[in-house]
Short mmCIF file of C-alpha atoms and ligand atoms in Angstrom, two decimals:
data_model
loop_
_atom_site.label_atom_id
_atom_site.label_comp_id
_atom_site.label_asym_id
_atom_site.label_seq_id
_atom_site.Cartn_x
_atom_site.Cartn_y
_atom_site.Cartn_z
CA MET A 147 -19.59 308.98 43.95
CA ASP A 148 -17.76 305.72 43.13
CA LEU A 149 -16.60 306.71 39.66
CA ILE A 150 -16.49 309.79 37.50
CA ILE A 151 -15.53 309.55 33.85
CA LYS A 152 -14.45 313.04 32.91
CA ASN A 153 -13.92 315.00 29.70
CA GLY A 154 -15.27 312.29 27.37
CA THR A 155 -17.50 312.61 24.32
CA VAL A 156 -20.71 310.71 25.11
CA VAL A 157 -22.47 308.86 22.32
CA THR A 158 -26.17 307.96 22.50
CA ALA A 159 -28.50 306.82 19.73
CA SER A 160 -29.83 310.36 19.56
CA GLY A 161 -26.70 312.49 19.75
CA ILE A 162 -23.07 313.11 20.67
CA PHE A 163 -22.04 315.60 23.33
CA ALA A 164 -19.23 316.44 25.76
CA ALA A 165 -20.09 315.34 29.34
CA ASP A 166 -18.86 313.85 32.53
CA ILE A 167 -20.57 310.75 33.86
CA GLY A 168 -20.95 309.98 37.55
CA VAL A 169 -21.52 306.42 38.70
CA GLU A 170 -22.78 305.21 42.07
CA GLN A 171 -23.48 301.61 43.09
CA GLY A 172 -23.15 300.39 39.54
CA LYS A 173 -25.72 302.86 38.11
CA ILE A 174 -25.34 306.00 36.09
CA LYS A 175 -26.11 308.71 38.66
CA THR A 176 -25.30 311.95 36.87
CA ILE A 177 -24.54 313.15 33.38
CA ALA A 178 -23.42 316.78 33.31
CA GLU A 179 -21.22 319.18 31.50
CA LYS A 180 -18.92 319.14 34.51
CA ILE A 181 -19.14 317.01 37.64
CA GLU A 182 -17.14 318.50 40.54
CA GLY A 183 -16.45 316.87 43.82
CA ALA A 184 -14.79 313.70 45.03
CA ALA A 185 -15.05 310.18 43.73
CA ALA A 186 -13.32 306.94 44.70
CA LYS A 187 -12.01 306.81 41.09
CA VAL A 188 -11.75 309.50 38.44
CA VAL A 189 -10.95 308.56 34.82
CA ASP A 190 -9.91 311.14 32.26
CA ALA A 191 -11.57 310.26 28.97
CA LYS A 192 -10.16 313.25 27.00
CA GLY A 193 -9.99 312.35 23.33
CA LEU A 194 -12.17 309.26 23.85
CA TYR A 195 -15.76 308.43 23.08
CA VAL A 196 -17.87 307.10 25.95
CA LEU A 197 -20.41 304.56 24.70
CA PRO A 198 -22.97 302.28 26.27
CA GLY A 199 -21.84 298.67 26.53
CA ALA A 200 -23.09 296.67 23.52
CA VAL A 201 -25.79 294.04 23.90
CA ASP A 202 -25.07 290.97 21.76
CA VAL A 203 -28.46 289.31 21.39
CA HIS A 204 -27.32 286.24 19.48
CA THR A 205 -24.68 283.79 20.75
CA HIS A 206 -24.25 280.05 21.06
CA LEU A 207 -21.93 279.39 23.96
CA GLN A 208 -20.91 275.78 24.78
CA MET A 209 -23.56 274.65 22.30
CA PRO A 210 -23.68 271.02 21.30
CA PHE A 211 -23.89 271.23 17.51
CA GLY A 212 -22.45 269.62 14.40
CA GLY A 213 -21.08 266.62 16.29
CA THR A 214 -19.18 268.70 18.83
CA VAL A 215 -19.60 271.64 21.20
CA SER A 216 -18.91 275.24 20.25
CA ALA A 217 -15.46 276.35 21.43
CA ASP A 218 -16.37 279.14 23.78
CA GLY A 219 -17.98 278.37 27.15
CA TYR A 220 -19.77 280.87 29.28
CA GLN A 221 -16.61 282.16 30.89
CA SER A 222 -14.38 282.47 27.84
CA GLY A 223 -17.24 283.77 25.61
CA THR A 224 -18.28 286.45 27.97
CA ARG A 225 -14.69 287.38 28.75
CA ALA A 226 -14.12 287.90 25.05
CA ALA A 227 -17.39 289.87 24.93
CA VAL A 228 -16.33 292.49 27.52
CA CYS A 229 -12.93 292.80 25.84
CA GLY A 230 -14.81 293.84 22.73
CA GLY A 231 -17.16 296.22 24.60
CA VAL A 232 -20.15 293.82 24.90
CA THR A 233 -21.50 293.93 28.41
CA THR A 234 -24.64 291.83 27.97
CA VAL A 235 -24.76 288.55 26.09
CA PHE A 236 -27.91 286.76 25.07
CA ASP A 237 -27.36 283.10 24.67
CA TYR A 238 -29.67 280.59 22.99
CA ALA A 239 -30.75 277.82 25.40
CA ILE A 240 -31.83 275.01 23.06
CA GLN A 241 -34.74 273.04 24.42
CA ARG A 242 -34.46 269.35 23.54
CA LYS A 243 -36.73 266.30 23.51
CA GLY A 244 -38.22 265.57 26.92
CA LYS A 245 -37.11 268.88 28.45
CA GLY A 246 -39.23 271.83 29.48
CA ILE A 247 -38.43 275.45 28.74
CA LEU A 248 -37.52 276.56 32.24
CA GLU A 249 -35.62 273.36 32.86
CA THR A 250 -33.51 274.09 29.79
CA VAL A 251 -32.92 277.67 30.69
CA LYS A 252 -32.02 276.88 34.29
CA GLU A 253 -29.49 274.25 33.17
CA ARG A 254 -27.70 276.86 30.94
CA GLN A 255 -28.00 279.42 33.73
CA ALA A 256 -26.17 277.02 36.06
CA LEU A 257 -23.39 276.74 33.54
CA ALA A 258 -23.06 280.48 33.28
CA GLU A 259 -23.25 281.25 37.05
CA GLY A 260 -19.93 281.52 38.75
CA GLY A 261 -18.01 282.01 35.50
CA ALA A 262 -19.70 284.73 33.51
CA CYS A 263 -17.65 287.87 32.91
CA SER A 264 -20.51 289.90 31.33
CA ASP A 265 -24.15 290.09 32.27
CA TYR A 266 -26.25 287.53 30.40
CA ALA A 267 -29.78 286.62 29.41
CA PHE A 268 -31.36 283.73 27.55
CA HIS A 269 -33.65 283.22 24.59
CA CYS A 270 -35.03 279.75 24.43
CA ALA A 271 -35.13 277.83 21.13
CA ILE A 272 -38.13 275.52 21.03
CA THR A 273 -37.27 272.45 18.98
CA ASN A 274 -39.92 269.76 19.48
CA LEU A 275 -43.33 271.28 19.89
CA GLY A 276 -44.71 268.49 17.70
CA GLU A 277 -44.14 265.86 20.38
CA ASN A 278 -44.43 268.20 23.28
CA ALA A 279 -47.45 270.50 22.90
CA GLU A 280 -47.51 271.22 26.64
CA LEU A 281 -44.48 273.48 26.04
CA LEU A 282 -47.02 276.10 25.01
CA ASP A 283 -48.41 276.08 28.61
CA GLU A 284 -44.96 277.03 29.87
CA PHE A 285 -44.82 280.28 27.98
CA PRO A 286 -46.21 282.50 30.73
CA ALA A 287 -43.84 281.01 33.33
CA ALA A 288 -40.92 281.51 30.97
CA ALA A 289 -41.89 285.17 30.44
CA ASP A 290 -42.18 285.61 34.22
CA TYR A 291 -38.70 284.14 34.62
CA GLY A 292 -37.31 286.80 32.18
CA VAL A 293 -37.18 284.68 29.02
CA SER A 294 -39.29 286.88 26.79
CA SER A 295 -38.15 285.66 23.40
CA PHE A 296 -38.21 282.19 21.72
CA LYS A 297 -36.44 281.02 18.65
CA CYS A 298 -37.72 278.74 15.93
CA PHE A 299 -35.22 277.08 13.60
CA MET A 300 -37.00 276.64 10.29
CA VAL A 301 -34.00 274.37 9.40
CA TYR A 302 -31.80 271.71 11.05
CA ARG A 303 -34.14 268.77 10.61
CA LYS A 304 -31.51 266.07 10.95
CA GLU A 305 -30.14 267.86 14.06
CA GLY A 306 -33.61 267.49 15.59
CA MET A 307 -34.04 271.23 15.94
CA MET A 308 -36.46 272.13 13.19
CA ILE A 309 -39.86 273.69 13.71
CA ASP A 310 -42.41 273.22 10.91
CA ASP A 311 -44.91 275.84 9.82
CA GLY A 312 -47.73 274.49 11.88
CA GLN A 313 -45.62 274.62 15.00
CA LEU A 314 -44.32 278.07 14.08
CA MET A 315 -47.84 279.36 13.73
CA ARG A 316 -48.82 277.96 17.11
CA ILE A 317 -45.79 279.46 18.78
CA LEU A 318 -46.39 282.91 17.16
CA GLU A 319 -50.02 282.89 18.34
CA LYS A 320 -49.25 281.88 21.91
CA ALA A 321 -46.10 284.04 22.19
CA LYS A 322 -48.04 287.14 21.20
CA ASP A 323 -50.52 286.59 23.94
CA VAL A 324 -47.87 286.56 26.69
CA GLY A 325 -45.56 289.32 25.37
CA ILE A 326 -42.92 286.95 23.96
CA LEU A 327 -41.07 287.87 20.78
CA THR A 328 -40.63 285.02 18.37
CA ASN A 329 -37.27 284.79 16.58
CA VAL A 330 -36.65 282.82 13.48
CA HIS A 331 -33.75 281.33 11.62
CA ALA A 332 -35.17 281.49 8.11
CA GLU A 333 -34.00 279.07 5.40
CA ASN A 334 -35.94 276.41 3.45
CA PRO A 335 -34.93 272.92 4.70
CA ASP A 336 -36.46 270.92 1.82
CA VAL A 337 -34.60 272.82 -0.83
CA ILE A 338 -31.39 272.70 1.12
CA ASP A 339 -31.63 268.89 1.63
CA ALA A 340 -32.46 268.30 -2.04
CA ARG A 341 -29.52 270.44 -3.25
CA ILE A 342 -27.10 268.85 -0.82
CA ALA A 343 -28.14 265.33 -1.97
CA ALA A 344 -27.63 266.33 -5.56
CA PHE A 345 -24.22 267.95 -4.99
CA LEU A 346 -22.91 265.02 -3.07
CA LYS A 347 -24.02 262.65 -5.81
CA GLU A 348 -22.09 264.74 -8.28
CA GLY A 349 -19.02 264.72 -6.06
CA LYS A 350 -19.30 268.51 -5.43
CA THR A 351 -18.02 268.59 -1.87
CA SER A 352 -15.99 271.77 -1.40
CA ALA A 353 -17.11 274.62 0.90
CA TRP A 354 -18.40 276.48 -2.16
CA TYR A 355 -21.26 273.96 -2.22
CA HIS A 356 -22.28 274.92 1.27
CA TYR A 357 -23.19 278.32 -0.24
CA GLN A 358 -24.64 276.69 -3.38
CA SER A 359 -26.89 274.46 -1.31
CA ARG A 360 -28.45 277.48 0.52
CA PRO A 361 -28.12 280.50 -1.80
CA GLU A 362 -30.10 283.71 -1.71
CA PHE A 363 -33.45 282.31 -2.87
CA VAL A 364 -33.43 279.57 -0.18
CA GLU A 365 -33.23 282.16 2.58
CA ALA A 366 -35.57 284.65 0.88
CA GLU A 367 -38.40 282.15 0.61
CA ALA A 368 -38.27 281.28 4.29
CA VAL A 369 -38.06 284.91 5.34
CA LYS A 370 -41.18 285.67 3.31
CA ARG A 371 -42.94 282.57 4.67
CA ALA A 372 -42.14 283.54 8.27
CA ILE A 373 -43.41 287.06 7.72
CA HIS A 374 -46.56 285.65 6.17
CA TRP A 375 -47.26 283.55 9.27
CA ALA A 376 -46.43 286.41 11.60
CA VAL A 377 -48.71 288.84 9.80
CA SER A 378 -51.47 286.17 9.73
CA ALA A 379 -51.11 285.63 13.47
CA ASN A 380 -50.92 289.37 14.08
CA ALA A 381 -47.75 288.66 16.01
CA PRO A 382 -44.38 290.37 16.13
CA LEU A 383 -41.47 288.61 14.56
CA TYR A 384 -37.66 289.02 14.79
CA ILE A 385 -35.60 287.54 11.97
CA VAL A 386 -32.17 286.55 13.13
CA HIS A 387 -29.00 286.77 11.05
CA LEU A 388 -30.68 288.11 7.90
CA ALA A 389 -28.24 287.84 5.06
CA CYS A 390 -30.03 288.34 1.71
CA LYS A 391 -31.36 291.27 -0.28
CA GLU A 392 -34.73 289.70 -1.13
CA GLY A 393 -35.38 288.88 2.47
CA LEU A 394 -34.50 292.43 3.45
CA GLU A 395 -36.93 293.77 0.89
CA ALA A 396 -39.69 291.58 2.31
CA VAL A 397 -38.95 293.01 5.81
CA ALA A 398 -39.01 296.58 4.48
CA GLU A 399 -42.33 295.92 2.68
CA ALA A 400 -44.00 294.41 5.81
CA ARG A 401 -42.69 297.29 7.94
CA SER A 402 -43.97 299.86 5.49
CA GLN A 403 -47.43 298.33 6.03
CA GLY A 404 -47.00 298.81 9.77
CA TYR A 405 -46.31 295.17 10.83
CA PRO A 406 -43.93 294.66 13.71
CA ILE A 407 -41.28 292.72 11.83
CA PHE A 408 -37.77 293.23 13.05
CA ALA A 409 -34.47 292.20 11.47
CA GLU A 410 -30.98 291.44 12.73
CA THR A 411 -27.82 291.03 10.64
CA CYS A 412 -24.29 290.12 11.65
CA PRO A 413 -20.89 291.62 10.95
CA GLN A 414 -19.81 288.60 8.85
CA TYR A 415 -22.55 289.31 6.30
CA LEU A 416 -21.50 292.93 6.15
CA GLU A 417 -17.85 292.15 5.67
CA PHE A 418 -17.63 289.02 3.56
CA THR A 419 -19.27 287.69 0.44
CA SER A 420 -19.84 284.18 -0.85
CA ASP A 421 -16.42 284.46 -2.51
CA VAL A 422 -14.94 283.26 0.82
CA TYR A 423 -16.18 279.79 0.09
CA LYS A 424 -13.84 279.63 -2.94
CA ARG A 425 -10.81 280.09 -0.66
CA GLU A 426 -8.63 277.25 0.40
CA ASP A 427 -9.79 277.88 4.00
CA GLY A 428 -13.43 278.35 2.89
CA ARG A 429 -14.59 275.80 5.43
CA ASN A 430 -13.68 278.18 8.26
CA PHE A 431 -16.39 280.61 7.00
CA VAL A 432 -19.13 277.93 6.94
CA CYS A 433 -22.11 279.19 8.89
CA SER A 434 -25.80 279.18 8.13
CA PRO A 435 -27.12 281.12 6.46
CA PRO A 436 -23.93 281.48 4.41
CA MET A 437 -22.38 284.74 3.28
CA LYS A 438 -24.18 285.90 0.14
CA GLY A 439 -23.24 287.73 -3.05
CA PRO A 440 -22.20 291.40 -3.29
CA GLU A 441 -25.75 292.61 -4.07
CA SER A 442 -26.96 291.24 -0.71
CA GLN A 443 -23.93 292.67 1.08
CA ALA A 444 -24.68 296.15 -0.37
CA ALA A 445 -28.36 295.83 0.45
CA LEU A 446 -27.64 294.95 4.04
CA TRP A 447 -25.47 298.05 4.42
CA LYS A 448 -28.29 300.10 2.88
CA GLY A 449 -30.75 298.47 5.30
CA ILE A 450 -28.46 299.56 8.16
CA GLN A 451 -28.28 303.09 6.83
CA LEU A 452 -32.01 303.40 6.16
CA GLY A 453 -33.19 301.79 9.43
CA VAL A 454 -34.64 298.52 8.00
CA ILE A 455 -32.11 296.53 9.94
CA ASP A 456 -32.80 296.92 13.69
CA THR A 457 -29.90 295.20 15.25
CA VAL A 458 -26.45 293.83 14.58
CA ALA A 459 -25.46 290.80 16.64
CA THR A 460 -22.86 288.12 16.20
CA ASP A 461 -24.32 284.56 16.01
CA HIS A 462 -21.01 283.72 17.84
CA CYS A 463 -20.60 280.00 17.46
CA PRO A 464 -16.86 279.19 16.90
CA PHE A 465 -15.37 275.82 16.34
CA LYS A 466 -11.76 274.64 16.66
CA GLN A 467 -9.72 274.33 13.49
CA ALA A 468 -9.55 270.51 13.80
CA GLU A 469 -13.36 270.42 13.84
CA LYS A 470 -13.74 272.68 10.81
CA ASP A 471 -11.24 270.35 9.11
CA TRP A 472 -13.67 267.45 9.41
CA GLY A 473 -15.30 268.90 6.33
CA LYS A 474 -12.13 269.45 4.19
CA ASP A 475 -13.46 267.03 1.65
CA ASN A 476 -17.16 267.20 2.44
CA PHE A 477 -18.83 270.46 3.28
CA THR A 478 -21.71 268.69 5.09
CA LYS A 479 -19.27 267.62 7.83
CA ILE A 480 -18.23 271.17 8.72
CA PRO A 481 -19.71 272.35 12.05
CA ASN A 482 -21.70 275.45 11.19
CA GLY A 483 -20.71 278.71 12.88
CA CYS A 484 -18.05 281.41 13.25
CA ALA A 485 -16.58 283.64 15.86
CA GLY A 486 -17.53 287.27 16.38
CA ILE A 487 -18.39 288.16 20.01
CA GLU A 488 -15.24 290.28 20.46
CA ASN A 489 -15.46 291.84 17.00
CA LEU A 490 -19.03 293.15 16.80
CA TYR A 491 -18.66 296.52 18.47
CA PRO A 492 -15.16 297.32 17.21
CA TYR A 493 -16.21 296.42 13.70
CA MET A 494 -19.34 298.56 13.72
CA LEU A 495 -17.56 301.40 15.41
CA SER A 496 -14.73 301.22 12.95
CA ALA A 497 -17.44 301.55 10.23
CA ALA A 498 -18.67 304.66 12.05
CA ASN A 499 -15.12 305.97 12.40
CA SER A 500 -14.65 305.53 8.68
CA GLY A 501 -17.81 307.50 7.89
CA LYS A 502 -19.94 304.57 6.69
CA ILE A 503 -22.58 305.13 9.43
CA SER A 504 -22.74 307.53 12.36
CA PHE A 505 -21.52 306.65 15.84
CA SER A 506 -25.06 307.14 17.07
CA ARG A 507 -26.35 304.62 14.56
CA ALA A 508 -23.69 302.08 15.63
CA VAL A 509 -24.80 302.58 19.29
CA GLU A 510 -28.45 302.20 18.28
CA LEU A 511 -27.83 298.97 16.36
CA CYS A 512 -25.54 297.30 18.87
CA ALA A 513 -26.80 298.58 22.21
CA GLU A 514 -29.94 300.67 22.41
CA THR A 515 -32.39 298.77 20.10
CA PRO A 516 -31.33 295.26 21.13
CA ALA A 517 -31.78 296.19 24.76
CA ALA A 518 -35.19 297.76 24.16
CA LEU A 519 -36.52 295.06 21.80
CA PHE A 520 -35.63 292.35 24.27
CA GLY A 521 -36.80 293.96 27.43
CA CYS A 522 -33.45 294.77 29.00
CA THR A 523 -34.59 297.92 30.64
CA ALA A 524 -31.40 298.67 32.62
CA LYS A 525 -29.10 298.28 29.58
CA GLY A 526 -28.23 299.75 26.22
CA SER A 527 -27.92 303.54 26.74
CA ILE A 528 -26.17 306.21 28.69
CA THR A 529 -29.07 307.52 30.70
CA VAL A 530 -29.35 308.36 34.39
CA GLY A 531 -30.62 305.31 36.30
CA LYS A 532 -29.33 302.68 33.82
CA ASP A 533 -26.52 300.28 34.62
CA ALA A 534 -23.10 301.88 34.21
CA ASP A 535 -22.04 299.57 31.37
CA LEU A 536 -19.64 301.84 29.64
CA VAL A 537 -17.04 301.58 26.94
CA LEU A 538 -14.21 304.04 26.43
CA TYR A 539 -13.27 304.09 22.74
CA ASP A 540 -10.19 305.56 21.23
CA PRO A 541 -10.92 306.64 17.63
CA LYS A 542 -7.21 307.01 16.96
CA LYS A 543 -6.13 303.58 18.02
CA ASN A 544 -5.54 301.24 15.07
CA PHE A 545 -6.05 297.55 15.62
CA GLU A 546 -5.47 294.39 13.65
CA ILE A 547 -7.58 291.40 14.62
CA SER A 548 -5.70 288.16 15.20
CA VAL A 549 -6.57 285.05 17.09
CA LYS A 550 -3.56 285.98 19.23
CA ASN A 551 -5.10 289.22 20.56
CA MET A 552 -8.62 287.81 21.15
CA HIS A 553 -9.79 286.55 24.54
CA SER A 554 -11.77 283.51 23.48
CA ASP A 555 -10.94 279.80 23.61
CA TYR A 556 -11.06 279.28 19.82
CA ASP A 557 -7.89 278.82 17.74
CA ASN A 558 -8.94 280.43 14.42
CA THR A 559 -11.04 283.36 13.39
CA ILE A 560 -12.55 284.51 10.15
CA TRP A 561 -11.54 288.00 11.23
CA GLU A 562 -7.76 287.25 11.16
CA GLY A 563 -5.89 290.26 9.68
CA LYS A 564 -8.91 292.59 9.57
CA LYS A 565 -7.70 296.17 10.24
CA LEU A 566 -9.95 298.44 12.36
CA LYS A 567 -9.85 302.18 12.67
CA GLY A 568 -10.33 302.91 16.36
CA TYR A 569 -10.72 300.40 19.24
CA PRO A 570 -12.20 300.11 22.74
CA VAL A 571 -9.62 300.81 25.49
CA GLN A 572 -11.73 300.21 28.58
CA THR A 573 -15.00 298.47 29.45
CA TYR A 574 -16.93 298.98 32.65
CA LEU A 575 -19.53 296.47 33.81
CA ARG A 576 -21.98 298.16 36.24
CA GLY A 577 -19.22 300.64 37.11
CA THR A 578 -16.41 298.12 37.53
CA LEU A 579 -13.45 298.10 35.18
CA VAL A 580 -13.34 294.68 33.42
CA TYR A 581 -11.24 295.39 30.35
CA ASP A 582 -8.23 297.61 30.20
CA ASN A 583 -6.12 298.17 27.09
CA GLY A 584 -5.86 294.62 25.83
CA SER A 585 -6.41 292.70 29.06
CA TYR A 586 -9.34 291.24 30.89
CA VAL A 587 -9.11 292.68 34.43
CA GLY A 588 -12.44 291.61 35.88
CA VAL A 589 -13.45 288.75 38.15
CA PRO A 590 -15.08 285.81 36.39
CA GLY A 591 -18.45 285.14 37.95
CA SER A 592 -19.28 288.84 38.42
CA GLY A 593 -21.66 288.71 35.40
CA ARG A 594 -25.33 288.51 36.47
CA TYR A 595 -28.40 286.88 34.99
CA ILE A 596 -30.74 289.53 33.55
CA LYS A 597 -34.36 288.99 34.17
CA ARG A 598 -35.95 290.58 31.14
CA GLY A 599 -39.26 292.28 30.76
CA ALA A 600 -41.56 291.98 27.79
CA SER A 601 -40.31 293.10 24.38
CA GLY A 602 -40.15 296.88 24.51
CA ARG A 603 -40.40 297.37 20.75
CA LYS A 604 -39.12 300.68 19.52
O1 URP B 887 -24.00 278.51 11.49
C1 URP B 887 -24.58 278.95 12.49
N1 URP B 887 -25.23 280.09 12.43
N2 URP B 887 -24.53 278.27 13.67
C2 URP B 887 -25.19 278.53 14.85
C3 URP B 887 -26.61 278.08 14.85
C4 URP B 887 -27.50 279.00 14.10
O2 URP B 887 -28.06 278.68 13.08
O3 URP B 887 -27.76 280.14 14.49
ZN1 ZN B 888 -29.41 280.29 13.02
ZN1 ZN B 889 -27.42 281.44 15.76
#
């Protein structure tokens, strides 16, 4: 055996039990009450939880956006990921005018290769089907290449990324036929643009008006519209970064009728409310959709507890302080996005450690369901035969998040000062130690591209 992790408390989505874990050639070989015999390395996990590595299915690394490029590249972003217990990162490859799907994905793959510290996969965001209908013909090849989910932005018209309803419907219909799961960013662009124009005319330019230009009803309408098209196309749909109560209710309603509608939320919507936009540093919290009011926040937690929310992912898209400052006097100039890749698992596990959800539920939301939904068959759970992506978690270790103890390339974080109860102490990527008590100890470039299968549903 290459590695035995002894005396730990193993957490899966279905239970918690004391067990030793044996690892050979990067895979989980044995799970047993006691594993005797020799191993190249034996780790004593007494007093620690042993969890599957998290799967963050929503990141934007090195993404050209908002007049700049997001602050974490594939190396720093995935380094931060493993330091927070995320062992697989799904990045959004954004297809642009004149480019094909595979061409786009392969370009991003080339950026990741040689530097990635976690394993990685890609979704592709289709942005210009209107001018480029032959993109639909590429769907089967993309699925064969392991890209079995596409994103549609229902917003970002001026950024050249928006998909209209006609295009969304065509994507849903074609995607369903080839086992591709369609993801949507749901907000109403016309209402946003009209409200922004009115606010700017009135001189209302602070970060608060970012929220006011896209409040609850702006997101809710688009969520309902997307569900309507998915149900009409008889296609599955995954709603990314869901942040509002009314949208959540629409998901619950569709699900209760048996439709395969899935929902993701992010830690920032669970932790913060729209009040952050009243702060002096409100611009640092600008992301889309924005944080919503306390009713939405409470509903999202309920959705997590009741199983309406399927996954929690980060939408990691940090920008440097100087770039956020472009919008000090005009919220429309703030690059949209916040950091989170290193905070996802610690945050959700701290919620578990504080009794808000169970540890098994945290594992289900952050590892098991995202892996299953997105066809990552070797990832997401502590099961014999799966990759030995393992996190040792100390429930007694207290931790305060600061930009100084993160492992990214950004220089500010919305999570500054957040106190967590419990923290990961080690991360193993396919059986190799990559994070040890505050330090990245892996070899950049050891992360591998994950060729995914079709969506596994649940
Ligand atoms: O503000 C955000 N979320 N930036 C990243 C792009 C997106 O919409 O997911
Ligand atoms: Zn989005
Ligand atoms: Zn995003």
